[in-house]
């Protein structure tokens, strides 16, 4: 049984990957997507989205990170995958699930789910291009507007040579609206030779176990549930209660310090607000803290509020 941390554009950057792997339980992370159109991207693009490349492609606690590519041109995707592999990527992950209009209009993400042979072409071109020891994984949704091509798309990834397949159990049209259709994953899992990793709407240990039971999948990928409860993977693996707020605060302080070091000043307060917003679904203390920092624009001042919060315990 493995737990993977889901890629989340604009949320799960290298700092957040560092934070969310701190408590253990996460077996692998994926970067935000590298958008591939018609050029071989410079190394600095890869280092920006995956600074872990300079550290054996692992988070500080040693969790492997795969580099995610988003695009539709097989040759260009392959050239970029080779570059990422040469730079030390521990795996290449392909995004066939992004629902964003701008991405879909320019022929990327979930848009490819309408033509399974295009998935096959991208996966197989990359599989041929990168060395055998580098895993090539794919992440898709159940479909674009409906689920009719779910099986063909899963088989296209399988036959194209993907090492593993993650399926977010919803269509592009479903967006992020509950429920996730875990039951639809079982037939796909039985039809392919590679591991299928279930994804979507896992927020608690109970949902994690239910998702595995219903989908028949060994492994589960979790996104928002981990951001909302940084101790979730550890709780799933070791049991026990949800992590206490007082144990979350040092993590928030570390995150804010890193954010101040890494990001332009105008972003440093907003990133904490974004995270607190997720945490409010589990911690009433986060609701209060969010209200206190809501109007603050200075990251250092936010850090001061977090230190103050830490003295309450
Ligand atoms: C803000 C946000 C950004 C996301 N960015 C990506 C991305 O870059 N690549 C990707 O494959 N999926 C992306 N996803 C989808 C997640 O990886 C995941 O499939 C989805 O959130 C369902 O899982 P969850 O219910 O555990 O969050 C994103 C989701 C959210 C909410």
PDB file of N, CA and C in Angstrom, residues 96-186:
ATOM      1  N   UNK A  96      -2.721  14.166 -18.043  1.00  0.00           N
ATOM      2  CA  UNK A  96      -3.861  14.051 -18.967  1.00  0.00           C
ATOM      3  C   UNK A  96      -5.162  14.341 -18.208  1.00  0.00           C
ATOM      4  N   UNK A  97      -5.086  15.278 -17.262  1.00  0.00           N
ATOM      5  CA  UNK A  97      -6.282  15.505 -16.460  1.00  0.00           C
ATOM      6  C   UNK A  97      -6.621  16.947 -16.209  1.00  0.00           C
ATOM      7  N   UNK A  98      -5.700  17.864 -16.565  1.00  0.00           N
ATOM      8  CA  UNK A  98      -5.927  19.267 -16.215  1.00  0.00           C
ATOM      9  C   UNK A  98      -7.185  19.800 -16.903  1.00  0.00           C
ATOM     10  N   UNK A  99      -8.132  20.373 -16.114  1.00  0.00           N
ATOM     11  CA  UNK A  99      -9.389  20.848 -16.703  1.00  0.00           C
ATOM     12  C   UNK A  99      -9.354  22.321 -17.108  1.00  0.00           C
ATOM     13  N   UNK A 100      -8.229  23.018 -16.873  1.00  0.00           N
ATOM     14  CA  UNK A 100      -8.205  24.469 -17.100  1.00  0.00           C
ATOM     15  C   UNK A 100      -8.471  24.807 -18.562  1.00  0.00           C
ATOM     16  N   UNK A 101      -9.333  25.802 -18.762  1.00  0.00           N
ATOM     17  CA  UNK A 101      -9.728  26.203 -20.118  1.00  0.00           C
ATOM     18  C   UNK A 101      -8.529  26.560 -20.978  1.00  0.00           C
ATOM     19  N   UNK A 102      -7.642  27.379 -20.428  1.00  0.00           N
ATOM     20  CA  UNK A 102      -6.487  27.833 -21.215  1.00  0.00           C
ATOM     21  C   UNK A 102      -5.646  26.644 -21.665  1.00  0.00           C
ATOM     22  N   UNK A 103      -5.492  25.661 -20.770  1.00  0.00           N
ATOM     23  CA  UNK A 103      -4.692  24.474 -21.095  1.00  0.00           C
ATOM     24  C   UNK A 103      -5.426  23.620 -22.140  1.00  0.00           C
ATOM     25  N   UNK A 104      -6.720  23.392 -21.925  1.00  0.00           N
ATOM     26  CA  UNK A 104      -7.494  22.555 -22.847  1.00  0.00           C
ATOM     27  C   UNK A 104      -7.618  23.201 -24.230  1.00  0.00           C
ATOM     28  N   UNK A 105      -7.772  24.528 -24.247  1.00  0.00           N
ATOM     29  CA  UNK A 105      -7.894  25.212 -25.538  1.00  0.00           C
ATOM     30  C   UNK A 105      -6.610  25.129 -26.341  1.00  0.00           C
ATOM     31  N   UNK A 106      -5.482  25.031 -25.636  1.00  0.00           N
ATOM     32  CA  UNK A 106      -4.241  24.894 -26.379  1.00  0.00           C
ATOM     33  C   UNK A 106      -3.819  23.425 -26.426  1.00  0.00           C
ATOM     34  N   UNK A 107      -4.819  22.531 -26.320  1.00  0.00           N
ATOM     35  CA  UNK A 107      -4.610  21.130 -26.623  1.00  0.00           C
ATOM     36  C   UNK A 107      -3.724  20.421 -25.604  1.00  0.00           C
ATOM     37  N   UNK A 108      -4.041  20.587 -24.350  1.00  0.00           N
ATOM     38  CA  UNK A 108      -3.261  19.888 -23.319  1.00  0.00           C
ATOM     39  C   UNK A 108      -4.171  19.376 -22.219  1.00  0.00           C
ATOM     40  N   UNK A 109      -3.603  18.610 -21.284  1.00  0.00           N
ATOM     41  CA  UNK A 109      -4.361  18.116 -20.136  1.00  0.00           C
ATOM     42  C   UNK A 109      -5.494  17.206 -20.549  1.00  0.00           C
ATOM     43  N   UNK A 110      -6.682  17.441 -19.962  1.00  0.00           N
ATOM     44  CA  UNK A 110      -7.828  16.554 -20.182  1.00  0.00           C
ATOM     45  C   UNK A 110      -8.312  16.562 -21.632  1.00  0.00           C
ATOM     46  N   UNK A 111      -7.946  17.579 -22.417  1.00  0.00           N
ATOM     47  CA  UNK A 111      -8.400  17.650 -23.817  1.00  0.00           C
ATOM     48  C   UNK A 111      -7.992  16.389 -24.585  1.00  0.00           C
ATOM     49  N   UNK A 112      -6.881  15.796 -24.221  1.00  0.00           N
ATOM     50  CA  UNK A 112      -6.402  14.610 -24.938  1.00  0.00           C
ATOM     51  C   UNK A 112      -7.251  13.372 -24.675  1.00  0.00           C
ATOM     52  N   UNK A 113      -8.074  13.416 -23.630  1.00  0.00           N
ATOM     53  CA  UNK A 113      -8.881  12.239 -23.294  1.00  0.00           C
ATOM     54  C   UNK A 113      -9.957  11.957 -24.339  1.00  0.00           C
ATOM     55  N   UNK A 114     -10.148  12.891 -25.285  1.00  0.00           N
ATOM     56  CA  UNK A 114     -11.142  12.666 -26.353  1.00  0.00           C
ATOM     57  C   UNK A 114     -10.586  11.790 -27.464  1.00  0.00           C
ATOM     58  N   UNK A 115      -9.262  11.612 -27.474  1.00  0.00           N
ATOM     59  CA  UNK A 115      -8.628  10.805 -28.526  1.00  0.00           C
ATOM     60  C   UNK A 115      -7.556   9.899 -27.914  1.00  0.00           C
ATOM     61  N   UNK A 116      -7.948   8.678 -27.515  1.00  0.00           N
ATOM     62  CA  UNK A 116      -7.008   7.782 -26.821  1.00  0.00           C
ATOM     63  C   UNK A 116      -5.714   7.548 -27.597  1.00  0.00           C
ATOM     64  N   UNK A 117      -5.783   7.550 -28.927  1.00  0.00           N
ATOM     65  CA  UNK A 117      -4.537   7.276 -29.673  1.00  0.00           C
ATOM     66  C   UNK A 117      -3.508   8.381 -29.453  1.00  0.00           C
ATOM     67  N   UNK A 118      -3.973   9.579 -29.111  1.00  0.00           N
ATOM     68  CA  UNK A 118      -3.013  10.656 -28.837  1.00  0.00           C
ATOM     69  C   UNK A 118      -2.329  10.430 -27.489  1.00  0.00           C
ATOM     70  N   UNK A 119      -3.062   9.870 -26.543  1.00  0.00           N
ATOM     71  CA  UNK A 119      -2.433   9.492 -25.273  1.00  0.00           C
ATOM     72  C   UNK A 119      -1.359   8.448 -25.547  1.00  0.00           C
ATOM     73  N   UNK A 120      -1.742   7.473 -26.348  1.00  0.00           N
ATOM     74  CA  UNK A 120      -0.800   6.397 -26.676  1.00  0.00           C
ATOM     75  C   UNK A 120       0.457   6.984 -27.332  1.00  0.00           C
ATOM     76  N   UNK A 121       0.258   7.911 -28.265  1.00  0.00           N
ATOM     77  CA  UNK A 121       1.400   8.484 -28.983  1.00  0.00           C
ATOM     78  C   UNK A 121       2.346   9.236 -28.037  1.00  0.00           C
ATOM     79  N   UNK A 122       1.780   9.979 -27.108  1.00  0.00           N
ATOM     80  CA  UNK A 122       2.632  10.734 -26.170  1.00  0.00           C
ATOM     81  C   UNK A 122       3.353   9.767 -25.226  1.00  0.00           C
ATOM     82  N   UNK A 123       2.593   8.839 -24.638  1.00  0.00           N
ATOM     83  CA  UNK A 123       3.211   7.911 -23.671  1.00  0.00           C
ATOM     84  C   UNK A 123       4.300   7.088 -24.356  1.00  0.00           C
ATOM     85  N   UNK A 124       4.000   6.545 -25.537  1.00  0.00           N
ATOM     86  CA  UNK A 124       4.972   5.636 -26.172  1.00  0.00           C
ATOM     87  C   UNK A 124       6.208   6.404 -26.645  1.00  0.00           C
ATOM     88  N   UNK A 125       6.029   7.642 -27.120  1.00  0.00           N
ATOM     89  CA  UNK A 125       7.199   8.430 -27.561  1.00  0.00           C
ATOM     90  C   UNK A 125       8.133   8.681 -26.374  1.00  0.00           C
ATOM     91  N   UNK A 126       7.543   8.979 -25.220  1.00  0.00           N
ATOM     92  CA  UNK A 126       8.371   9.261 -24.045  1.00  0.00           C
ATOM     93  C   UNK A 126       9.013   7.981 -23.523  1.00  0.00           C
ATOM     94  N   UNK A 127       8.236   6.915 -23.531  1.00  0.00           N
ATOM     95  CA  UNK A 127       8.793   5.636 -23.055  1.00  0.00           C
ATOM     96  C   UNK A 127      10.012   5.226 -23.899  1.00  0.00           C
ATOM     97  N   UNK A 128       9.894   5.424 -25.213  1.00  0.00           N
ATOM     98  CA  UNK A 128      11.018   5.072 -26.109  1.00  0.00           C
ATOM     99  C   UNK A 128      12.235   5.968 -25.863  1.00  0.00           C
ATOM    100  N   UNK A 129      11.953   7.221 -25.506  1.00  0.00           N
ATOM    101  CA  UNK A 129      13.043   8.211 -25.455  1.00  0.00           C
ATOM    102  C   UNK A 129      13.848   8.183 -24.151  1.00  0.00           C
ATOM    103  N   UNK A 130      13.184   7.939 -23.033  1.00  0.00           N
ATOM    104  CA  UNK A 130      13.931   8.023 -21.763  1.00  0.00           C
ATOM    105  C   UNK A 130      14.491   6.648 -21.390  1.00  0.00           C
ATOM    106  N   UNK A 131      15.599   6.637 -20.641  1.00  0.00           N
ATOM    107  CA  UNK A 131      16.204   5.346 -20.267  1.00  0.00           C
ATOM    108  C   UNK A 131      15.208   4.447 -19.526  1.00  0.00           C
ATOM    109  N   UNK A 132      15.397   3.144 -19.703  1.00  0.00           N
ATOM    110  CA  UNK A 132      14.460   2.168 -19.132  1.00  0.00           C
ATOM    111  C   UNK A 132      14.279   2.284 -17.628  1.00  0.00           C
ATOM    112  N   UNK A 133      15.346   2.711 -16.931  1.00  0.00           N
ATOM    113  CA  UNK A 133      15.236   2.732 -15.474  1.00  0.00           C
ATOM    114  C   UNK A 133      14.417   3.925 -14.963  1.00  0.00           C
ATOM    115  N   UNK A 134      14.058   4.842 -15.856  1.00  0.00           N
ATOM    116  CA  UNK A 134      13.253   5.999 -15.427  1.00  0.00           C
ATOM    117  C   UNK A 134      11.766   5.691 -15.639  1.00  0.00           C
ATOM    118  N   UNK A 135      10.995   5.595 -14.568  1.00  0.00           N
ATOM    119  CA  UNK A 135       9.564   5.316 -14.723  1.00  0.00           C
ATOM    120  C   UNK A 135       8.844   6.440 -15.472  1.00  0.00           C
ATOM    121  N   UNK A 136       7.868   6.047 -16.285  1.00  0.00           N
ATOM    122  CA  UNK A 136       7.012   7.028 -16.969  1.00  0.00           C
ATOM    123  C   UNK A 136       5.589   6.755 -16.489  1.00  0.00           C
ATOM    124  N   UNK A 137       5.041   7.679 -15.723  1.00  0.00           N
ATOM    125  CA  UNK A 137       3.695   7.476 -15.185  1.00  0.00           C
ATOM    126  C   UNK A 137       2.728   8.447 -15.855  1.00  0.00           C
ATOM    127  N   UNK A 138       1.452   8.083 -15.856  1.00  0.00           N
ATOM    128  CA  UNK A 138       0.449   8.975 -16.459  1.00  0.00           C
ATOM    129  C   UNK A 138      -0.644   9.232 -15.435  1.00  0.00           C
ATOM    130  N   UNK A 139      -1.249  10.404 -15.536  1.00  0.00           N
ATOM    131  CA  UNK A 139      -2.360  10.742 -14.642  1.00  0.00           C
ATOM    132  C   UNK A 139      -3.499  11.253 -15.493  1.00  0.00           C
ATOM    133  N   UNK A 140      -4.641  10.574 -15.405  1.00  0.00           N
ATOM    134  CA  UNK A 140      -5.792  10.965 -16.233  1.00  0.00           C
ATOM    135  C   UNK A 140      -7.065  11.052 -15.386  1.00  0.00           C
ATOM    136  N   UNK A 141      -8.091  11.615 -15.991  1.00  0.00           N
ATOM    137  CA  UNK A 141      -9.435  11.572 -15.398  1.00  0.00           C
ATOM    138  C   UNK A 141     -10.229  10.461 -16.076  1.00  0.00           C
ATOM    139  N   UNK A 142     -11.458  10.227 -15.601  1.00  0.00           N
ATOM    140  CA  UNK A 142     -12.291   9.176 -16.206  1.00  0.00           C
ATOM    141  C   UNK A 142     -12.730   9.535 -17.621  1.00  0.00           C
ATOM    142  N   UNK A 143     -12.630  10.801 -17.964  1.00  0.00           N
ATOM    143  CA  UNK A 143     -13.021  11.211 -19.308  1.00  0.00           C
ATOM    144  C   UNK A 143     -13.055  12.718 -19.413  1.00  0.00           C
ATOM    145  N   UNK A 144     -13.495  13.186 -20.573  1.00  0.00           N
ATOM    146  CA  UNK A 144     -13.614  14.628 -20.793  1.00  0.00           C
ATOM    147  C   UNK A 144     -15.039  15.041 -20.382  1.00  0.00           C
ATOM    148  N   UNK A 145     -16.017  14.856 -21.288  1.00  0.00           N
ATOM    149  CA  UNK A 145     -17.393  15.213 -20.931  1.00  0.00           C
ATOM    150  C   UNK A 145     -18.141  14.021 -20.344  1.00  0.00           C
ATOM    151  N   UNK A 146     -17.722  12.804 -20.711  1.00  0.00           N
ATOM    152  CA  UNK A 146     -18.348  11.593 -20.163  1.00  0.00           C
ATOM    153  C   UNK A 146     -17.273  10.524 -19.983  1.00  0.00           C
ATOM    154  N   UNK A 147     -17.727   9.337 -19.523  1.00  0.00           N
ATOM    155  CA  UNK A 147     -16.739   8.302 -19.168  1.00  0.00           C
ATOM    156  C   UNK A 147     -16.560   7.248 -20.260  1.00  0.00           C
ATOM    157  N   UNK A 148     -17.149   7.484 -21.434  1.00  0.00           N
ATOM    158  CA  UNK A 148     -17.205   6.431 -22.456  1.00  0.00           C
ATOM    159  C   UNK A 148     -15.839   5.924 -22.902  1.00  0.00           C
ATOM    160  N   UNK A 149     -14.832   6.801 -22.854  1.00  0.00           N
ATOM    161  CA  UNK A 149     -13.508   6.389 -23.338  1.00  0.00           C
ATOM    162  C   UNK A 149     -12.544   6.036 -22.203  1.00  0.00           C
ATOM    163  N   UNK A 150     -13.079   5.898 -20.988  1.00  0.00           N
ATOM    164  CA  UNK A 150     -12.197   5.649 -19.833  1.00  0.00           C
ATOM    165  C   UNK A 150     -11.323   4.410 -20.058  1.00  0.00           C
ATOM    166  N   UNK A 151     -11.949   3.328 -20.493  1.00  0.00           N
ATOM    167  CA  UNK A 151     -11.194   2.087 -20.677  1.00  0.00           C
ATOM    168  C   UNK A 151     -10.150   2.247 -21.787  1.00  0.00           C
ATOM    169  N   UNK A 152     -10.565   2.832 -22.912  1.00  0.00           N
ATOM    170  CA  UNK A 152      -9.614   2.999 -24.025  1.00  0.00           C
ATOM    171  C   UNK A 152      -8.438   3.883 -23.624  1.00  0.00           C
ATOM    172  N   UNK A 153      -8.732   4.912 -22.850  1.00  0.00           N
ATOM    173  CA  UNK A 153      -7.642   5.794 -22.407  1.00  0.00           C
ATOM    174  C   UNK A 153      -6.688   5.074 -21.445  1.00  0.00           C
ATOM    175  N   UNK A 154      -7.258   4.291 -20.537  1.00  0.00           N
ATOM    176  CA  UNK A 154      -6.403   3.539 -19.597  1.00  0.00           C
ATOM    177  C   UNK A 154      -5.544   2.546 -20.379  1.00  0.00           C
ATOM    178  N   UNK A 155      -6.156   1.877 -21.352  1.00  0.00           N
ATOM    179  CA  UNK A 155      -5.401   0.902 -22.162  1.00  0.00           C
ATOM    180  C   UNK A 155      -4.342   1.603 -23.013  1.00  0.00           C
ATOM    181  N   UNK A 156      -4.653   2.804 -23.473  1.00  0.00           N
ATOM    182  CA  UNK A 156      -3.673   3.553 -24.280  1.00  0.00           C
ATOM    183  C   UNK A 156      -2.419   3.846 -23.444  1.00  0.00           C
ATOM    184  N   UNK A 157      -2.616   4.209 -22.193  1.00  0.00           N
ATOM    185  CA  UNK A 157      -1.451   4.474 -21.309  1.00  0.00           C
ATOM    186  C   UNK A 157      -0.710   3.172 -21.038  1.00  0.00           C
ATOM    187  N   UNK A 158      -1.460   2.128 -20.773  1.00  0.00           N
ATOM    188  CA  UNK A 158      -0.871   0.806 -20.514  1.00  0.00           C
ATOM    189  C   UNK A 158      -0.071   0.328 -21.735  1.00  0.00           C
ATOM    190  N   UNK A 159      -0.698   0.341 -22.884  1.00  0.00           N
ATOM    191  CA  UNK A 159      -0.050  -0.186 -24.103  1.00  0.00           C
ATOM    192  C   UNK A 159       1.095   0.718 -24.563  1.00  0.00           C
ATOM    193  N   UNK A 160       0.989   2.002 -24.242  1.00  0.00           N
ATOM    194  CA  UNK A 160       2.057   2.929 -24.614  1.00  0.00           C
ATOM    195  C   UNK A 160       3.316   2.717 -23.780  1.00  0.00           C
ATOM    196  N   UNK A 161       3.198   1.930 -22.716  1.00  0.00           N
ATOM    197  CA  UNK A 161       4.393   1.599 -21.933  1.00  0.00           C
ATOM    198  C   UNK A 161       4.509   2.344 -20.614  1.00  0.00           C
ATOM    199  N   UNK A 162       3.398   2.933 -20.149  1.00  0.00           N
ATOM    200  CA  UNK A 162       3.462   3.619 -18.844  1.00  0.00           C
ATOM    201  C   UNK A 162       3.801   2.611 -17.756  1.00  0.00           C
ATOM    202  N   UNK A 163       4.505   3.081 -16.745  1.00  0.00           N
ATOM    203  CA  UNK A 163       4.901   2.222 -15.625  1.00  0.00           C
ATOM    204  C   UNK A 163       3.739   2.082 -14.640  1.00  0.00           C
ATOM    205  N   UNK A 164       3.002   3.182 -14.459  1.00  0.00           N
ATOM    206  CA  UNK A 164       1.845   3.201 -13.555  1.00  0.00           C
ATOM    207  C   UNK A 164       0.858   4.225 -14.078  1.00  0.00           C
ATOM    208  N   UNK A 165      -0.386   4.060 -13.640  1.00  0.00           N
ATOM    209  CA  UNK A 165      -1.422   5.003 -14.070  1.00  0.00           C
ATOM    210  C   UNK A 165      -2.206   5.482 -12.851  1.00  0.00           C
ATOM    211  N   UNK A 166      -2.308   6.803 -12.717  1.00  0.00           N
ATOM    212  CA  UNK A 166      -3.174   7.383 -11.667  1.00  0.00           C
ATOM    213  C   UNK A 166      -4.470   7.812 -12.340  1.00  0.00           C
ATOM    214  N   UNK A 167      -5.605   7.454 -11.751  1.00  0.00           N
ATOM    215  CA  UNK A 167      -6.869   7.928 -12.316  1.00  0.00           C
ATOM    216  C   UNK A 167      -7.632   8.736 -11.265  1.00  0.00           C
ATOM    217  N   UNK A 168      -7.848  10.006 -11.577  1.00  0.00           N
ATOM    218  CA  UNK A 168      -8.711  10.876 -10.771  1.00  0.00           C
ATOM    219  C   UNK A 168     -10.138  10.497 -11.170  1.00  0.00           C
ATOM    220  N   UNK A 169     -10.892   9.965 -10.202  1.00  0.00           N
ATOM    221  CA  UNK A 169     -12.164   9.300 -10.504  1.00  0.00           C
ATOM    222  C   UNK A 169     -13.313  10.271 -10.795  1.00  0.00           C
ATOM    223  N   UNK A 170     -13.094  11.144 -11.746  1.00  0.00           N
ATOM    224  CA  UNK A 170     -14.108  12.092 -12.201  1.00  0.00           C
ATOM    225  C   UNK A 170     -13.784  12.485 -13.628  1.00  0.00           C
ATOM    226  N   UNK A 171     -14.773  13.003 -14.339  1.00  0.00           N
ATOM    227  CA  UNK A 171     -14.497  13.538 -15.673  1.00  0.00           C
ATOM    228  C   UNK A 171     -14.038  14.988 -15.552  1.00  0.00           C
ATOM    229  N   UNK A 172     -13.587  15.512 -16.675  1.00  0.00           N
ATOM    230  CA  UNK A 172     -13.195  16.928 -16.705  1.00  0.00           C
ATOM    231  C   UNK A 172     -14.415  17.794 -16.379  1.00  0.00           C
ATOM    232  N   UNK A 173     -15.578  17.410 -16.919  1.00  0.00           N
ATOM    233  CA  UNK A 173     -16.802  18.179 -16.687  1.00  0.00           C
ATOM    234  C   UNK A 173     -17.205  18.141 -15.207  1.00  0.00           C
ATOM    235  N   UNK A 174     -16.921  17.036 -14.524  1.00  0.00           N
ATOM    236  CA  UNK A 174     -17.228  16.955 -13.088  1.00  0.00           C
ATOM    237  C   UNK A 174     -16.410  17.965 -12.290  1.00  0.00           C
ATOM    238  N   UNK A 175     -15.282  18.387 -12.844  1.00  0.00           N
ATOM    239  CA  UNK A 175     -14.410  19.335 -12.126  1.00  0.00           C
ATOM    240  C   UNK A 175     -13.904  18.726 -10.840  1.00  0.00           C
ATOM    241  N   UNK A 176     -14.190  19.402  -9.722  1.00  0.00           N
ATOM    242  CA  UNK A 176     -13.756  18.905  -8.408  1.00  0.00           C
ATOM    243  C   UNK A 176     -14.973  18.660  -7.517  1.00  0.00           C
ATOM    244  N   UNK A 177     -16.138  18.519  -8.154  1.00  0.00           N
ATOM    245  CA  UNK A 177     -17.392  18.391  -7.396  1.00  0.00           C
ATOM    246  C   UNK A 177     -17.539  16.967  -6.851  1.00  0.00           C
ATOM    247  N   UNK A 178     -17.770  16.807  -5.524  1.00  0.00           N
ATOM    248  CA  UNK A 178     -17.998  15.457  -5.013  1.00  0.00           C
ATOM    249  C   UNK A 178     -19.278  14.875  -5.630  1.00  0.00           C
ATOM    250  N   UNK A 179     -19.408  13.546  -5.719  1.00  0.00           N
ATOM    251  CA  UNK A 179     -18.444  12.556  -5.231  1.00  0.00           C
ATOM    252  C   UNK A 179     -17.360  12.273  -6.272  1.00  0.00           C
ATOM    253  N   UNK A 180     -16.399  11.438  -5.871  1.00  0.00           N
ATOM    254  CA  UNK A 180     -15.489  10.831  -6.843  1.00  0.00           C
ATOM    255  C   UNK A 180     -16.003   9.413  -7.048  1.00  0.00           C
ATOM    256  N   UNK A 181     -15.937   8.937  -8.295  1.00  0.00           N
ATOM    257  CA  UNK A 181     -16.560   7.655  -8.635  1.00  0.00           C
ATOM    258  C   UNK A 181     -15.528   6.524  -8.524  1.00  0.00           C
ATOM    259  N   UNK A 182     -15.163   6.201  -7.287  1.00  0.00           N
ATOM    260  CA  UNK A 182     -14.133   5.170  -7.061  1.00  0.00           C
ATOM    261  C   UNK A 182     -14.547   3.836  -7.686  1.00  0.00           C
ATOM    262  N   UNK A 183     -15.846   3.584  -7.698  1.00  0.00           N
ATOM    263  CA  UNK A 183     -16.322   2.290  -8.207  1.00  0.00           C
ATOM    264  C   UNK A 183     -15.989   2.102  -9.694  1.00  0.00           C
ATOM    265  N   UNK A 184     -15.821   3.197 -10.417  1.00  0.00           N
ATOM    266  CA  UNK A 184     -15.498   3.087 -11.850  1.00  0.00           C
ATOM    267  C   UNK A 184     -14.051   2.681 -12.094  1.00  0.00           C
ATOM    268  N   UNK A 185     -13.238   2.713 -11.036  1.00  0.00           N
ATOM    269  CA  UNK A 185     -11.820   2.391 -11.219  1.00  0.00           C
ATOM    270  C   UNK A 185     -11.577   0.880 -11.272  1.00  0.00           C
ATOM    271  N   UNK A 186     -12.483   0.110 -10.670  1.00  0.00           N
ATOM    272  CA  UNK A 186     -12.253  -1.337 -10.538  1.00  0.00           C
ATOM    273  C   UNK A 186     -12.070  -2.019 -11.900  1.00  0.00           C
TER     274      UNK A 186
END
